Amino acid sequence: MVEIELDGQKVEVAEGCMVMHAAEKAGTYIPHFCYHKKLSIAANCRMCLVDVEKAPKPMPACATPVTQGMVVRTKSDKAIKAQKSVMEFLLINHPLDCPICDQGGECQLQDLAVGYGGSSSRYEEEKRVVLHKDVGPLISMEEMSRCIHCTRCVRFGQEVAGVMELGMIHRGEHSEITTVSGDTVDSELSGNMIDICPVGALTSKPFRYSARSWELSRRRSVSPHDSTGANLIVQVKNHKVMRVVPFENEAVNECWIADRDRFSYEALNGEDRLTQPMLKQGGVWKEVDWQTALEYVANGLKNIRHDHGAEAIGALVSPHSTVEELYLAGALVRGLGSDNIDYRLRNAEFSAPEGIRWLGTSIASLSTLQSVLVVGSNLRKDHPLFAQRIRQAARHGCQVIALDSVERDWAIPVKHLLKHAASQWVLALGGIAAAVAQEKGVAGPAGSFVIDDAATAVARSLMAGERKAVLLGNAAAHHAQATQLLALANWIGEHTGATVGYLTEAANTVGAQFVGAHPVKGGLNAAQMLSGGLKAVLLLNNEPVHDSSVGARATDALSGAEMVVTLSPFKANMEFSDVLLPVAPFTETSGSFINAEGRLQSFHAVVRPLGDTRPAWKVLRVLANMLEIPGFDFETSQDVLARATNAAPGAFSQIDAAQLSNAVTGGVTASVSGAVGEPVVASIYQLDGLVRRSPSLQLTADARMAREEVAA
């Protein structure tokens, strides 16, 4: 540790730290633009100049290492004069367009100009003009004359997103931030460049000229997409969601969010929203009131139970639904006497797990891994924030190993790539296990596995170091031999000291398991329900055509039912549904999600429901009351959560470790039997109904490529 004096205060910091870090520890603010705690040091802007004793000139706080006994003054005349001179220099070419700038009200340059800027400019020459650039549907670079060349966006692309899409060309006042000629910014994390831009050079294209920052109220929420559970600030004006930005949480999403978390809000106010209950009569959809719609559903369920038995009723639920919604859906179905409920719409195998399958470690620990084997995952697109953490680990020497059917660009250096068809994954993973056994001189797993050079190299990588993980992606979870893959992964983990876990597909995949949104007493699984035979089907927040492994065949299977009820915020499943009930998306209801590490995060509604929309938990409660099912006397979503968790409100924050388990009953029984096709995995902007209906996200390169693949 090194002790320095900062504005008369003794501060102790680690050797190698910069003066800026010491100031942060002491709670002293030093003005800056280019410095960002998550990015490398650039020292471009010089706004953070401070007075260091015995130094001949002011020094940049962000790039000056501390030394024992150093005396630093951040508010001396020398420091203030230097900072004011830098501010004058930065404002020379900056356009005077604050009144129309989207950054107004949250602009660092604007804020610091108040404290360090002059009342008038001495500059009388022509100002620099930088031509605007079109870099895609998400980021606006219309006013690049505002750029102060802090290079935060460039460093973010290189260091966090892993893709250098922006760079700086030319020198001096002719410098400009640009893409390679005509290219677009296509990173799945690109929206974070908007947040970290300290001026109004990079702004949100969908939000452009929609509102001023001081008109927006700010409310906390949680992302409903992937299993990170990213913390959000939802900004609202006139009961309408206008913008979504990250809420910093070091343990979950740090200060970043993925683009689908940021821009999917566009779907909330789209033309596809369902705002009134609808019934299909004679093949024609008609709007009705809630009483009529719920009585129709309740009477239909009663009649089908009477005529065909309770086992003819089933529910297909989305793992993007809240804990409360999934709990009540399960209680409703089981209250009717059925066990036909499932969230695993894309799975090909449905074995009963020993415990709740989860990440196997904390999200934060992904940043410190020394070696990691990722099986069956397009890591960068399926889990952008997990990929970001593993990318940071790779920058510090982590060996990343991939087993997949195609070579994918993760924007991460991959040490070993094992490219095999999905039907060969069990054999490939078994080969790695056998190589581990050979290296350690122990008995390997049962089965005939070939040990080749690649398997040996992977085994040695996994045996090196202390912090290791084997992570099974969405494709591995949806694989026809998912249990065998997990059993082999567990064997490898046990003999290499690696943690084993699932990346888990959706915002509430872990929560769906926790509340039992799957058959527990011999009921039909999702594949069986989607093969036809049910007389009544409840569809909660999903579209089987897009969200299931059977795809378009779901239409035929569900068309044979006597009654299909869709609970959705959107006009979905209209081809085969009989009733549409408008339920609230995550912004219009309170609820909870449980992320991949088993962390429960609750949120409140940020806007009032659109039209006649109602929270799904209320709809399910009223429906159960009409069906005279006992135990549905809930007043609030917090009451539902308390029942689901068996804990007092606010007392439950993490699933108990005893319930979390990736163990497999019966150990390793690796074999290849029958035809094994490629697992069904959703592309990044087809994961759920919200992202599918976001116009800006559907204009991205990722969405376009997914459509082209489907068309091919």
XYZ file of C-alpha atoms in Angstrom:
712
model
C 0.000 0.000 0.000
C 1.061 3.578 -0.705
C 0.085 6.611 1.376
C -0.383 9.998 -0.285
C -1.706 13.369 0.812
C -4.721 14.566 -1.199
C -6.004 18.052 -0.420
C -4.585 17.739 3.085
C -6.149 14.303 3.661
C -4.108 11.111 4.091
C -5.216 8.415 1.615
C -3.914 4.858 1.422
C -4.197 3.044 -1.936
C -2.637 0.018 -3.604
C 0.678 0.420 -5.381
C 0.203 1.035 -9.095
C -3.053 2.978 -8.626
C -3.511 6.385 -10.203
C -4.213 9.656 -8.452
C -7.798 9.423 -9.790
C -8.324 6.154 -7.898
C -7.023 7.756 -4.706
C -9.427 10.666 -5.213
C -12.345 8.261 -5.684
C -11.411 6.493 -2.462
C -11.224 9.797 -0.628
C -14.549 10.949 -2.051
C -12.940 13.845 -3.925
C -14.333 14.641 -7.379
C -11.834 15.492 -10.092
C -13.421 16.727 -13.340
C -12.849 14.376 -16.277
C -14.190 13.224 -19.629
C -12.073 10.415 -21.031
C -11.591 8.511 -17.762
C -14.058 5.674 -17.077
C -13.621 3.175 -14.281
C -14.337 0.193 -16.576
C -12.045 1.272 -19.431
C -8.307 1.581 -19.929
C -6.534 4.883 -19.299
C -6.233 7.175 -22.306
C -5.506 10.623 -20.791
C -6.897 12.282 -23.915
C -8.978 15.105 -22.538
C -6.549 16.481 -19.854
C -9.518 17.790 -17.916
C -8.323 15.983 -14.798
C -5.104 18.013 -14.423
C -4.056 18.347 -10.787
C -1.242 20.080 -8.948
C 1.382 17.561 -7.807
C 4.038 18.921 -5.457
C 7.513 19.150 -7.060
C 6.063 18.419 -10.518
C 7.004 21.110 -13.036
C 3.504 21.265 -14.524
C -0.022 20.033 -13.750
C -0.399 16.266 -14.168
C -3.390 14.226 -15.408
C -4.894 12.477 -12.381
C -6.086 9.502 -14.438
C -2.586 8.668 -15.725
C -0.292 9.692 -12.861
C 0.701 6.740 -10.636
C 0.804 7.348 -6.897
C 4.138 7.312 -5.084
C 4.855 7.173 -1.364
C 4.514 10.577 0.252
C 3.078 12.242 -2.878
C 1.288 15.537 -2.183
C -1.624 16.303 -4.539
C -3.822 19.389 -4.652
C -6.952 19.179 -6.773
C -8.382 22.591 -5.929
C -5.275 24.813 -5.873
C -5.097 27.869 -8.105
C -2.638 26.043 -10.359
C -4.996 23.056 -10.803
C -8.128 25.175 -11.326
C -6.363 27.416 -13.860
C -5.155 24.340 -15.805
C -8.634 22.791 -15.811
C -10.222 26.041 -16.994
C -7.667 26.315 -19.803
C -8.462 22.761 -20.932
C -12.184 23.515 -20.849
C -11.659 26.602 -23.032
C -9.711 24.471 -25.485
C -12.417 21.768 -25.571
C -15.159 24.336 -26.202
C -13.347 26.015 -29.113
C -14.848 23.683 -31.721
C -17.922 22.531 -29.838
C -21.148 23.664 -31.540
C -23.542 25.919 -29.642
C -26.510 23.597 -30.058
C -27.346 22.719 -26.434
C -31.042 23.692 -26.882
C -31.637 20.900 -29.392
C -29.132 18.347 -28.113
C -30.538 15.074 -26.761
C -27.727 14.999 -24.213
C -28.961 18.241 -22.645
C -29.563 17.855 -18.940
C -27.224 14.889 -18.549
C -24.155 16.185 -20.387
C -20.808 16.143 -18.599
C -19.449 18.884 -20.851
C -22.436 21.075 -20.060
C -22.108 20.451 -16.326
C -18.380 21.120 -16.188
C -18.649 24.176 -18.418
C -20.703 25.798 -15.661
C -17.872 25.366 -13.176
C -14.832 25.667 -15.405
C -15.963 27.431 -18.588
C -15.639 31.113 -19.403
C -18.557 33.487 -19.804
C -17.486 34.147 -23.406
C -15.161 32.634 -25.979
C -11.991 34.219 -27.269
C -12.132 31.996 -30.367
C -13.097 33.927 -33.507
C -12.133 31.519 -36.286
C -14.398 29.061 -38.108
C -15.558 26.058 -36.108
C -14.780 22.536 -37.248
C -17.591 20.646 -38.978
C -17.684 16.838 -39.010
C -20.079 15.127 -41.403
C -22.729 12.884 -39.898
C -22.555 9.112 -40.291
C -25.204 6.393 -40.507
C -24.019 3.477 -38.350
C -27.223 1.469 -38.068
C -30.677 1.621 -36.460
C -29.624 2.050 -32.815
C -26.927 4.717 -32.518
C -27.220 8.213 -33.957
C -23.980 9.884 -35.136
C -25.769 12.836 -36.724
C -23.873 15.481 -34.718
C -20.282 14.309 -34.616
C -19.100 17.918 -34.522
C -19.845 17.653 -30.782
C -17.210 14.944 -30.289
C -14.342 15.868 -27.931
C -12.206 12.821 -28.871
C -12.293 11.221 -25.449
C -12.233 7.815 -27.274
C -14.474 6.161 -24.670
C -16.537 4.581 -27.460
C -13.420 3.253 -29.193
C -12.062 1.730 -25.995
C -15.450 0.266 -25.099
C -15.596 -1.516 -28.443
C -12.109 -2.918 -28.071
C -12.156 -3.832 -24.409
C -15.749 -4.610 -23.422
C -17.646 -5.481 -26.596
C -14.568 -7.147 -28.092
C -15.133 -5.572 -31.519
C -13.355 -2.432 -32.654
C -16.179 -0.986 -34.729
C -15.287 2.660 -34.090
C -11.841 4.190 -34.410
C -10.211 7.601 -34.687
C -8.628 8.811 -37.919
C -6.560 11.910 -38.798
C -4.780 14.159 -36.273
C -5.292 17.317 -34.267
C -8.517 19.182 -34.868
C -9.101 17.044 -37.970
C -9.457 13.896 -35.850
C -12.787 12.129 -36.145
C -14.432 9.031 -34.723
C -15.738 6.835 -37.501
C -16.336 3.304 -38.708
C -14.524 1.653 -41.532
C -16.011 3.219 -44.648
C -19.769 2.722 -44.611
C -19.830 0.020 -41.934
C -22.449 -0.114 -39.230
C -22.051 -0.679 -35.499
C -23.465 -4.166 -34.983
C -22.292 -5.224 -31.537
C -24.979 -6.636 -29.235
C -23.690 -4.228 -26.542
C -23.433 -1.152 -28.777
C -26.018 0.914 -26.881
C -23.600 1.270 -23.966
C -21.577 3.645 -26.144
C -24.491 6.074 -25.855
C -24.311 5.956 -22.056
C -20.579 6.470 -21.794
C -20.363 9.291 -24.371
C -19.837 12.376 -22.166
C -21.240 14.752 -24.796
C -24.067 14.477 -27.334
C -22.006 12.940 -30.140
C -23.518 9.437 -29.777
C -27.216 9.406 -28.948
C -30.055 6.896 -29.094
C -31.658 6.828 -32.524
C -35.045 5.411 -31.373
C -35.202 7.999 -28.553
C -34.000 10.905 -30.705
C -35.981 14.109 -30.105
C -38.630 12.241 -28.074
C -38.231 13.944 -24.721
C -35.873 16.004 -22.575
C -34.075 14.255 -19.753
C -35.583 16.492 -17.054
C -39.099 15.557 -18.201
C -38.548 11.869 -17.490
C -39.290 10.092 -14.248
C -36.880 7.271 -13.423
C -37.973 3.910 -12.059
C -36.035 0.734 -11.354
C -36.807 -2.557 -13.074
C -35.257 -5.858 -14.161
C -34.648 -7.129 -17.682
C -37.149 -9.792 -18.848
C -34.896 -11.302 -21.524
C -31.812 -13.428 -20.765
C -30.813 -14.973 -17.458
C -28.457 -12.205 -16.323
C -31.311 -10.301 -14.708
C -29.772 -6.976 -15.704
C -30.868 -4.077 -13.491
C -32.582 -1.284 -15.432
C -33.707 2.295 -15.035
C -36.905 2.760 -17.040
C -37.549 6.398 -17.929
C -41.170 7.410 -18.272
C -43.092 10.420 -19.589
C -46.894 10.738 -19.564
C -47.303 7.077 -18.586
C -45.250 5.947 -21.563
C -41.851 4.250 -21.500
C -39.464 6.527 -23.389
C -36.035 5.081 -22.668
C -34.249 2.272 -20.809
C -30.738 2.647 -19.360
C -28.634 0.490 -16.991
C -28.757 0.629 -13.223
C -25.330 -0.192 -11.863
C -25.048 -3.471 -9.972
C -21.515 -4.858 -9.811
C -22.708 -8.336 -8.828
C -25.052 -8.707 -11.814
C -24.607 -6.456 -14.865
C -21.926 -4.000 -13.673
C -22.862 -0.771 -15.502
C -23.759 -2.407 -18.855
C -26.899 -3.771 -20.495
C -27.412 -5.597 -23.779
C -29.110 -3.852 -26.700
C -32.207 -6.049 -26.370
C -32.568 -4.866 -22.758
C -32.207 -1.255 -23.904
C -34.358 -1.081 -27.038
C -37.057 -3.746 -26.638
C -39.265 -1.113 -24.951
C -40.365 -0.010 -28.430
C -42.688 -3.037 -28.551
C -44.568 -1.812 -25.465
C -46.328 0.904 -27.422
C -46.426 -0.828 -30.794
C -49.419 -1.505 -33.025
C -49.383 -5.162 -32.024
C -50.407 -4.496 -28.407
C -53.546 -6.235 -27.216
C -55.567 -3.805 -25.105
C -58.981 -5.463 -24.920
C -60.080 -9.106 -24.337
C -61.096 -10.773 -27.587
C -63.232 -13.794 -28.459
C -63.316 -15.660 -31.754
C -66.923 -16.154 -32.872
C -67.547 -17.838 -36.186
C -63.940 -17.296 -37.190
C -64.198 -13.532 -36.530
C -62.430 -11.795 -33.649
C -64.592 -9.529 -31.481
C -63.653 -7.315 -28.558
C -65.489 -8.119 -25.316
C -65.320 -7.051 -21.689
C -63.302 -8.910 -19.067
C -66.320 -10.467 -17.386
C -67.526 -12.042 -20.626
C -64.072 -13.328 -21.576
C -63.321 -14.838 -18.154
C -66.757 -16.460 -17.882
C -66.250 -17.991 -21.328
C -62.852 -19.411 -20.265
C -64.106 -20.639 -16.870
C -67.183 -22.341 -18.361
C -65.089 -23.860 -21.151
C -62.578 -25.319 -18.650
C -65.393 -26.687 -16.473
C -67.080 -28.362 -19.458
C -63.853 -29.874 -20.787
C -62.948 -31.208 -17.332
C -66.435 -32.712 -17.071
C -66.436 -34.232 -20.576
C -62.813 -35.327 -20.974
C -61.300 -35.243 -17.495
C -58.766 -32.845 -15.996
C -55.880 -34.529 -17.844
C -57.227 -32.997 -21.088
C -56.273 -29.515 -19.789
C -52.717 -28.188 -20.039
C -50.687 -24.980 -19.832
C -47.640 -23.933 -21.806
C -45.916 -21.111 -19.974
C -42.994 -18.876 -20.840
C -39.841 -18.723 -18.693
C -39.939 -14.960 -19.365
C -43.019 -14.759 -17.099
C -42.608 -13.676 -13.476
C -42.308 -16.021 -10.503
C -45.774 -14.942 -9.377
C -47.385 -15.640 -12.752
C -45.750 -19.059 -13.086
C -46.691 -20.042 -9.536
C -50.345 -19.141 -10.060
C -50.469 -20.830 -13.480
C -49.202 -24.037 -11.864
C -51.623 -23.716 -8.931
C -54.537 -23.128 -11.329
C -53.773 -26.150 -13.510
C -53.186 -28.398 -10.508
C -56.287 -27.011 -8.818
C -58.244 -28.293 -11.808
C -56.710 -31.734 -11.232
C -54.102 -31.711 -14.022
C -50.295 -31.789 -13.942
C -49.897 -30.715 -17.559
C -47.785 -27.580 -17.269
C -44.350 -26.899 -18.778
C -42.023 -24.020 -19.526
C -39.493 -26.107 -21.540
C -40.958 -25.410 -24.977
C -37.649 -25.664 -26.871
C -36.344 -28.778 -25.077
C -35.953 -32.153 -26.771
C -35.443 -34.110 -23.529
C -37.518 -33.882 -20.369
C -35.839 -35.878 -17.622
C -36.783 -35.037 -14.043
C -33.893 -33.041 -12.504
C -32.583 -33.693 -8.999
C -32.621 -30.020 -8.128
C -32.939 -26.619 -9.720
C -30.491 -26.324 -12.592
C -28.511 -23.097 -12.472
C -25.249 -21.375 -13.346
C -23.269 -23.330 -10.741
C -21.371 -20.228 -9.597
C -21.918 -16.510 -9.149
C -22.187 -14.224 -12.176
C -19.382 -12.010 -10.849
C -17.007 -15.001 -10.671
C -17.145 -15.380 -14.473
C -14.813 -12.374 -14.695
C -12.098 -14.189 -12.723
C -12.085 -17.589 -14.450
C -8.776 -19.048 -15.545
C -10.240 -21.654 -17.900
C -13.754 -22.302 -19.149
C -15.351 -24.913 -21.399
C -18.562 -23.704 -23.074
C -20.746 -26.433 -24.597
C -23.465 -25.674 -27.136
C -23.772 -21.929 -26.859
C -23.532 -18.933 -29.131
C -22.210 -17.230 -26.024
C -21.898 -13.711 -27.384
C -25.467 -13.559 -28.701
C -27.302 -15.815 -26.246
C -25.823 -14.205 -23.122
C -24.104 -10.914 -24.045
C -23.327 -9.867 -20.467
C -21.957 -13.278 -19.490
C -19.801 -13.172 -22.627
C -18.588 -9.728 -21.619
C -17.424 -11.075 -18.256
C -15.669 -14.054 -19.831
C -14.073 -11.628 -22.319
C -12.589 -9.715 -19.362
C -11.298 -12.986 -17.941
C -9.738 -13.835 -21.335
C -7.971 -10.456 -21.317
C -6.281 -11.596 -18.098
C -5.231 -14.976 -19.465
C -8.335 -17.175 -19.180
C -8.288 -20.103 -21.634
C -11.647 -20.296 -23.405
C -12.692 -23.625 -24.956
C -15.755 -24.113 -27.152
C -17.639 -27.263 -28.166
C -20.234 -26.499 -30.818
C -21.522 -27.568 -34.202
C -20.379 -24.378 -35.973
C -17.548 -21.927 -35.518
C -18.916 -18.676 -34.103
C -17.380 -15.264 -33.652
C -17.550 -14.625 -29.903
C -15.176 -11.655 -30.063
C -13.179 -13.628 -27.499
C -9.864 -15.421 -28.156
C -10.826 -19.129 -28.210
C -7.922 -21.366 -27.217
C -9.496 -24.617 -28.438
C -12.510 -25.091 -30.707
C -14.043 -28.571 -30.920
C -16.335 -28.464 -33.925
C -18.735 -31.413 -34.043
C -22.306 -32.016 -35.165
C -24.765 -32.007 -32.273
C -25.134 -35.783 -32.577
C -21.416 -36.109 -31.693
C -21.337 -33.812 -28.651
C -21.685 -36.684 -26.185
C -18.744 -38.487 -27.799
C -16.661 -35.301 -27.922
C -17.356 -34.457 -24.274
C -16.719 -38.095 -23.368
C -13.363 -37.859 -25.162
C -12.426 -34.877 -22.970
C -13.493 -36.814 -19.851
C -11.423 -39.823 -20.935
C -8.415 -37.538 -21.555
C -8.813 -36.086 -18.037
C -8.912 -39.650 -16.661
C -5.769 -40.548 -18.603
C -3.918 -37.426 -17.401
C -4.865 -38.106 -13.779
C -4.477 -41.869 -13.930
C -8.040 -42.605 -12.775
C -10.862 -44.692 -14.217
C -12.761 -42.770 -16.854
C -16.532 -42.619 -17.414
C -18.272 -45.671 -18.846
C -18.352 -45.702 -22.636
C -16.064 -46.029 -25.630
C -14.521 -42.602 -26.091
C -11.712 -41.652 -28.430
C -8.909 -39.578 -26.957
C -7.421 -37.362 -29.650
C -4.943 -34.484 -29.452
C -7.703 -31.899 -29.163
C -9.327 -33.695 -26.219
C -5.955 -33.994 -24.484
C -5.219 -30.280 -24.989
C -8.628 -29.346 -23.571
C -8.145 -31.681 -20.608
C -4.792 -30.063 -19.785
C -6.314 -26.568 -20.035
C -9.104 -27.517 -17.638
C -6.697 -29.078 -15.175
C -4.518 -25.973 -15.027
C -5.283 -23.102 -12.701
C -7.702 -22.838 -9.795
C -10.838 -21.071 -11.054
C -12.505 -23.151 -13.766
C -15.982 -23.754 -15.117
C -17.861 -26.000 -17.531
C -20.868 -24.066 -18.857
C -23.710 -25.661 -20.803
C -25.458 -23.302 -23.174
C -28.978 -23.131 -24.584
C -28.240 -25.719 -27.266
C -26.899 -28.158 -24.646
C -30.009 -27.633 -22.484
C -32.316 -28.198 -25.468
C -30.289 -31.193 -26.753
C -31.887 -34.604 -27.172
C -29.120 -36.008 -24.934
C -29.051 -33.129 -22.450
C -28.827 -35.423 -19.413
C -25.835 -37.305 -20.815
C -24.070 -34.038 -21.612
C -24.681 -32.838 -18.059
C -23.500 -36.139 -16.577
C -20.244 -35.934 -18.522
C -19.812 -32.265 -17.630
C -20.289 -33.175 -13.957
C -17.660 -35.918 -14.236
C -15.205 -33.489 -15.840
C -15.993 -30.872 -13.193
C -15.486 -33.335 -10.358
C -12.071 -34.446 -11.627
C -10.747 -31.030 -12.682
C -12.147 -28.915 -9.852
C -14.350 -26.940 -12.255
C -17.818 -25.690 -11.387
C -20.565 -26.989 -13.698
C -23.671 -25.089 -14.635
C -26.223 -24.015 -17.195
C -26.167 -20.539 -18.653
C -30.015 -20.864 -18.610
C -31.973 -19.402 -21.477
C -34.543 -16.957 -20.118
C -35.006 -14.324 -17.421
C -36.863 -16.764 -15.190
C -35.745 -20.261 -16.237
C -34.472 -20.866 -12.702
C -37.642 -19.336 -11.247
C -39.836 -21.615 -13.374
C -38.080 -24.624 -11.863
C -38.340 -23.162 -8.380
C -42.146 -22.818 -8.505
C -42.630 -26.172 -10.275
C -43.805 -24.917 -13.671
C -43.205 -28.397 -15.078
C -44.789 -31.830 -14.569
C -44.058 -33.260 -11.111
C -46.639 -36.040 -10.892
C -46.499 -37.652 -14.298
C -48.164 -34.896 -16.313
C -47.503 -34.219 -20.001
C -44.373 -32.318 -20.941
C -44.243 -29.533 -23.528
C -43.410 -31.839 -26.459
C -46.311 -34.143 -25.596
C -48.717 -31.230 -25.265
C -47.539 -29.800 -28.583
C -48.085 -33.109 -30.350
C -51.847 -32.668 -29.924
C -54.402 -34.452 -27.793
C -55.234 -31.694 -25.300
C -58.758 -30.303 -25.318
C -57.967 -27.060 -23.473
C -54.654 -25.203 -23.608
C -53.558 -22.100 -21.688
C -50.707 -20.196 -23.330
C -49.001 -17.748 -20.960
C -46.730 -15.148 -22.591
C -45.598 -17.416 -25.418
C -46.113 -18.080 -29.104
C -45.489 -21.787 -29.757
C -44.818 -21.172 -33.446
C -41.780 -19.048 -32.492
C -40.988 -20.260 -28.973
C -41.122 -24.043 -29.267
C -39.094 -26.829 -30.828
C -41.959 -27.824 -33.174
C -42.219 -24.389 -34.824
C -45.001 -24.053 -37.390
C -46.303 -27.562 -36.577
C -47.664 -26.122 -33.326
C -50.521 -24.570 -35.305
C -51.854 -27.965 -36.390
C -51.451 -29.462 -32.919
C -53.235 -26.630 -31.134
C -55.932 -26.168 -33.769
C -57.326 -29.561 -32.710
C -58.097 -28.343 -29.175
C -61.615 -27.295 -28.222
C -60.371 -24.146 -26.485
C -57.034 -22.335 -26.638
C -56.617 -19.347 -24.325
C -53.718 -16.953 -24.922
C -52.616 -14.616 -22.140
C -50.298 -12.138 -23.824
C -49.565 -8.404 -24.086
C -49.760 -8.814 -27.870
C -52.151 -10.004 -30.561
C -50.510 -13.412 -30.720
C -51.536 -16.972 -31.614
C -54.615 -15.699 -33.444
C -54.549 -18.598 -35.945
C -55.513 -21.196 -33.345
C -56.631 -19.295 -30.220
C -60.265 -18.907 -29.177
C -59.700 -16.275 -26.491
C -57.094 -13.512 -26.165
C -56.614 -12.009 -22.709
C -54.444 -8.847 -22.583
C -51.933 -9.250 -19.747
C -49.315 -6.723 -18.722
C -45.685 -6.813 -19.865
C -42.955 -6.373 -17.239
C -43.273 -2.571 -17.243
C -46.971 -2.642 -16.309
C -46.961 -5.202 -13.512
C -45.076 -5.943 -10.330
C -43.266 -9.241 -10.123
C -39.978 -11.070 -9.659
C -37.396 -12.892 -11.745
C -34.779 -15.365 -10.528
C -31.588 -15.136 -12.571
C -29.043 -17.798 -13.486
C -27.243 -17.617 -10.119
C -30.498 -18.050 -8.156
C -30.819 -14.372 -7.176
C -34.417 -13.194 -6.796
C -35.002 -9.615 -7.979
C -38.396 -7.978 -7.596
C -39.692 -4.941 -9.448
C -42.753 -2.712 -9.552
C -44.865 -1.483 -12.440
C -43.353 1.647 -13.973
C -46.407 2.717 -16.010
C -50.110 2.019 -15.723
C -51.492 -0.819 -17.882
C -52.330 0.116 -21.472
C -56.059 0.100 -22.271
C -57.852 -2.753 -20.506
C -54.659 -4.722 -19.898
C -54.414 -6.463 -16.516
C -51.460 -8.047 -14.683
C -51.359 -11.780 -15.460
C -51.268 -12.749 -11.781
C -54.569 -10.927 -11.231
C -56.148 -12.595 -14.266
C -55.080 -16.049 -13.034
C -56.328 -15.270 -9.519
C -59.775 -14.169 -10.738
C -60.018 -17.159 -13.092
C -59.197 -19.533 -10.220
C -61.836 -17.840 -8.049
C -64.419 -18.297 -10.801
C -63.458 -21.973 -10.997
C -63.833 -22.175 -7.198
C -60.264 -23.363 -6.671
C -59.253 -22.743 -3.036
C -56.132 -20.861 -1.924
C -56.308 -17.921 -4.360
C -57.078 -15.165 -1.860
C -54.172 -12.893 -2.837
C -54.393 -9.115 -2.604
C -50.960 -8.200 -4.010
C -48.183 -9.790 -6.022
C -46.098 -9.682 -2.832
C -48.643 -12.034 -1.234
C -48.231 -14.432 -4.162
C -44.439 -14.269 -3.852
C -44.627 -14.936 -0.114
C -46.714 -18.053 -0.795
C -44.434 -19.213 -3.627
C -41.250 -18.799 -1.553
C -42.733 -19.713 1.848
C -41.032 -16.646 3.246
C -42.148 -13.332 4.645
C -42.327 -10.434 2.132
C -38.849 -9.106 1.487
C -37.129 -11.956 3.344
C -36.313 -14.089 0.292
C -33.477 -12.935 -1.973
C -31.582 -16.084 -2.956
C -32.625 -19.668 -3.562
C -31.209 -21.896 -0.856
C -28.029 -23.676 -1.927
C -29.574 -27.037 -0.998
C -32.213 -26.571 -3.718
C -29.727 -25.617 -6.434
C -28.201 -28.681 -8.022
C -26.933 -29.742 -11.426
C -26.488 -33.336 -10.306
C -27.744 -36.205 -12.466
C -29.372 -39.313 -11.054
C -27.561 -42.495 -11.980
C -24.241 -40.967 -12.978
C -22.710 -41.197 -16.454
C -24.495 -43.390 -18.974
C -23.072 -41.945 -22.128
C -24.246 -43.442 -25.374
C -25.467 -42.365 -28.780
C -28.819 -43.799 -29.655
C -31.153 -42.854 -32.475
C -31.042 -39.771 -34.633
C -30.058 -36.607 -32.807
C -30.899 -33.408 -34.633
C -29.605 -29.907 -34.069
C -31.132 -28.380 -30.930
C -33.651 -25.569 -31.370
C -32.212 -22.274 -30.165
C -33.674 -18.792 -30.591
C -31.510 -16.139 -32.219
C -30.678 -13.000 -30.242
C -33.623 -10.913 -31.474
C -36.149 -13.746 -31.670
C -35.907 -14.822 -28.035
C -39.278 -13.500 -26.871
C -42.297 -11.488 -27.966
C -40.852 -8.143 -26.883
C -37.648 -8.298 -28.939
C -39.511 -9.769 -31.918
C -41.717 -6.663 -31.989
C -39.056 -4.001 -31.504
C -38.708 -2.233 -34.896
C -35.159 -0.987 -34.272
C -33.851 -4.366 -33.106
C -35.398 -6.042 -36.140
C -33.413 -3.681 -38.388
C -30.060 -4.784 -36.944
C -27.558 -6.973 -38.759
C -28.172 -9.831 -36.289
C -31.925 -9.829 -36.951
C -31.381 -9.620 -40.701
C -28.947 -12.563 -40.658
C -31.399 -14.641 -38.608
C -34.150 -13.988 -41.160
C -31.841 -14.941 -44.005
C -30.925 -18.205 -42.263
C -34.611 -19.046 -41.765
C -35.377 -18.208 -45.395
C -32.510 -20.410 -46.579
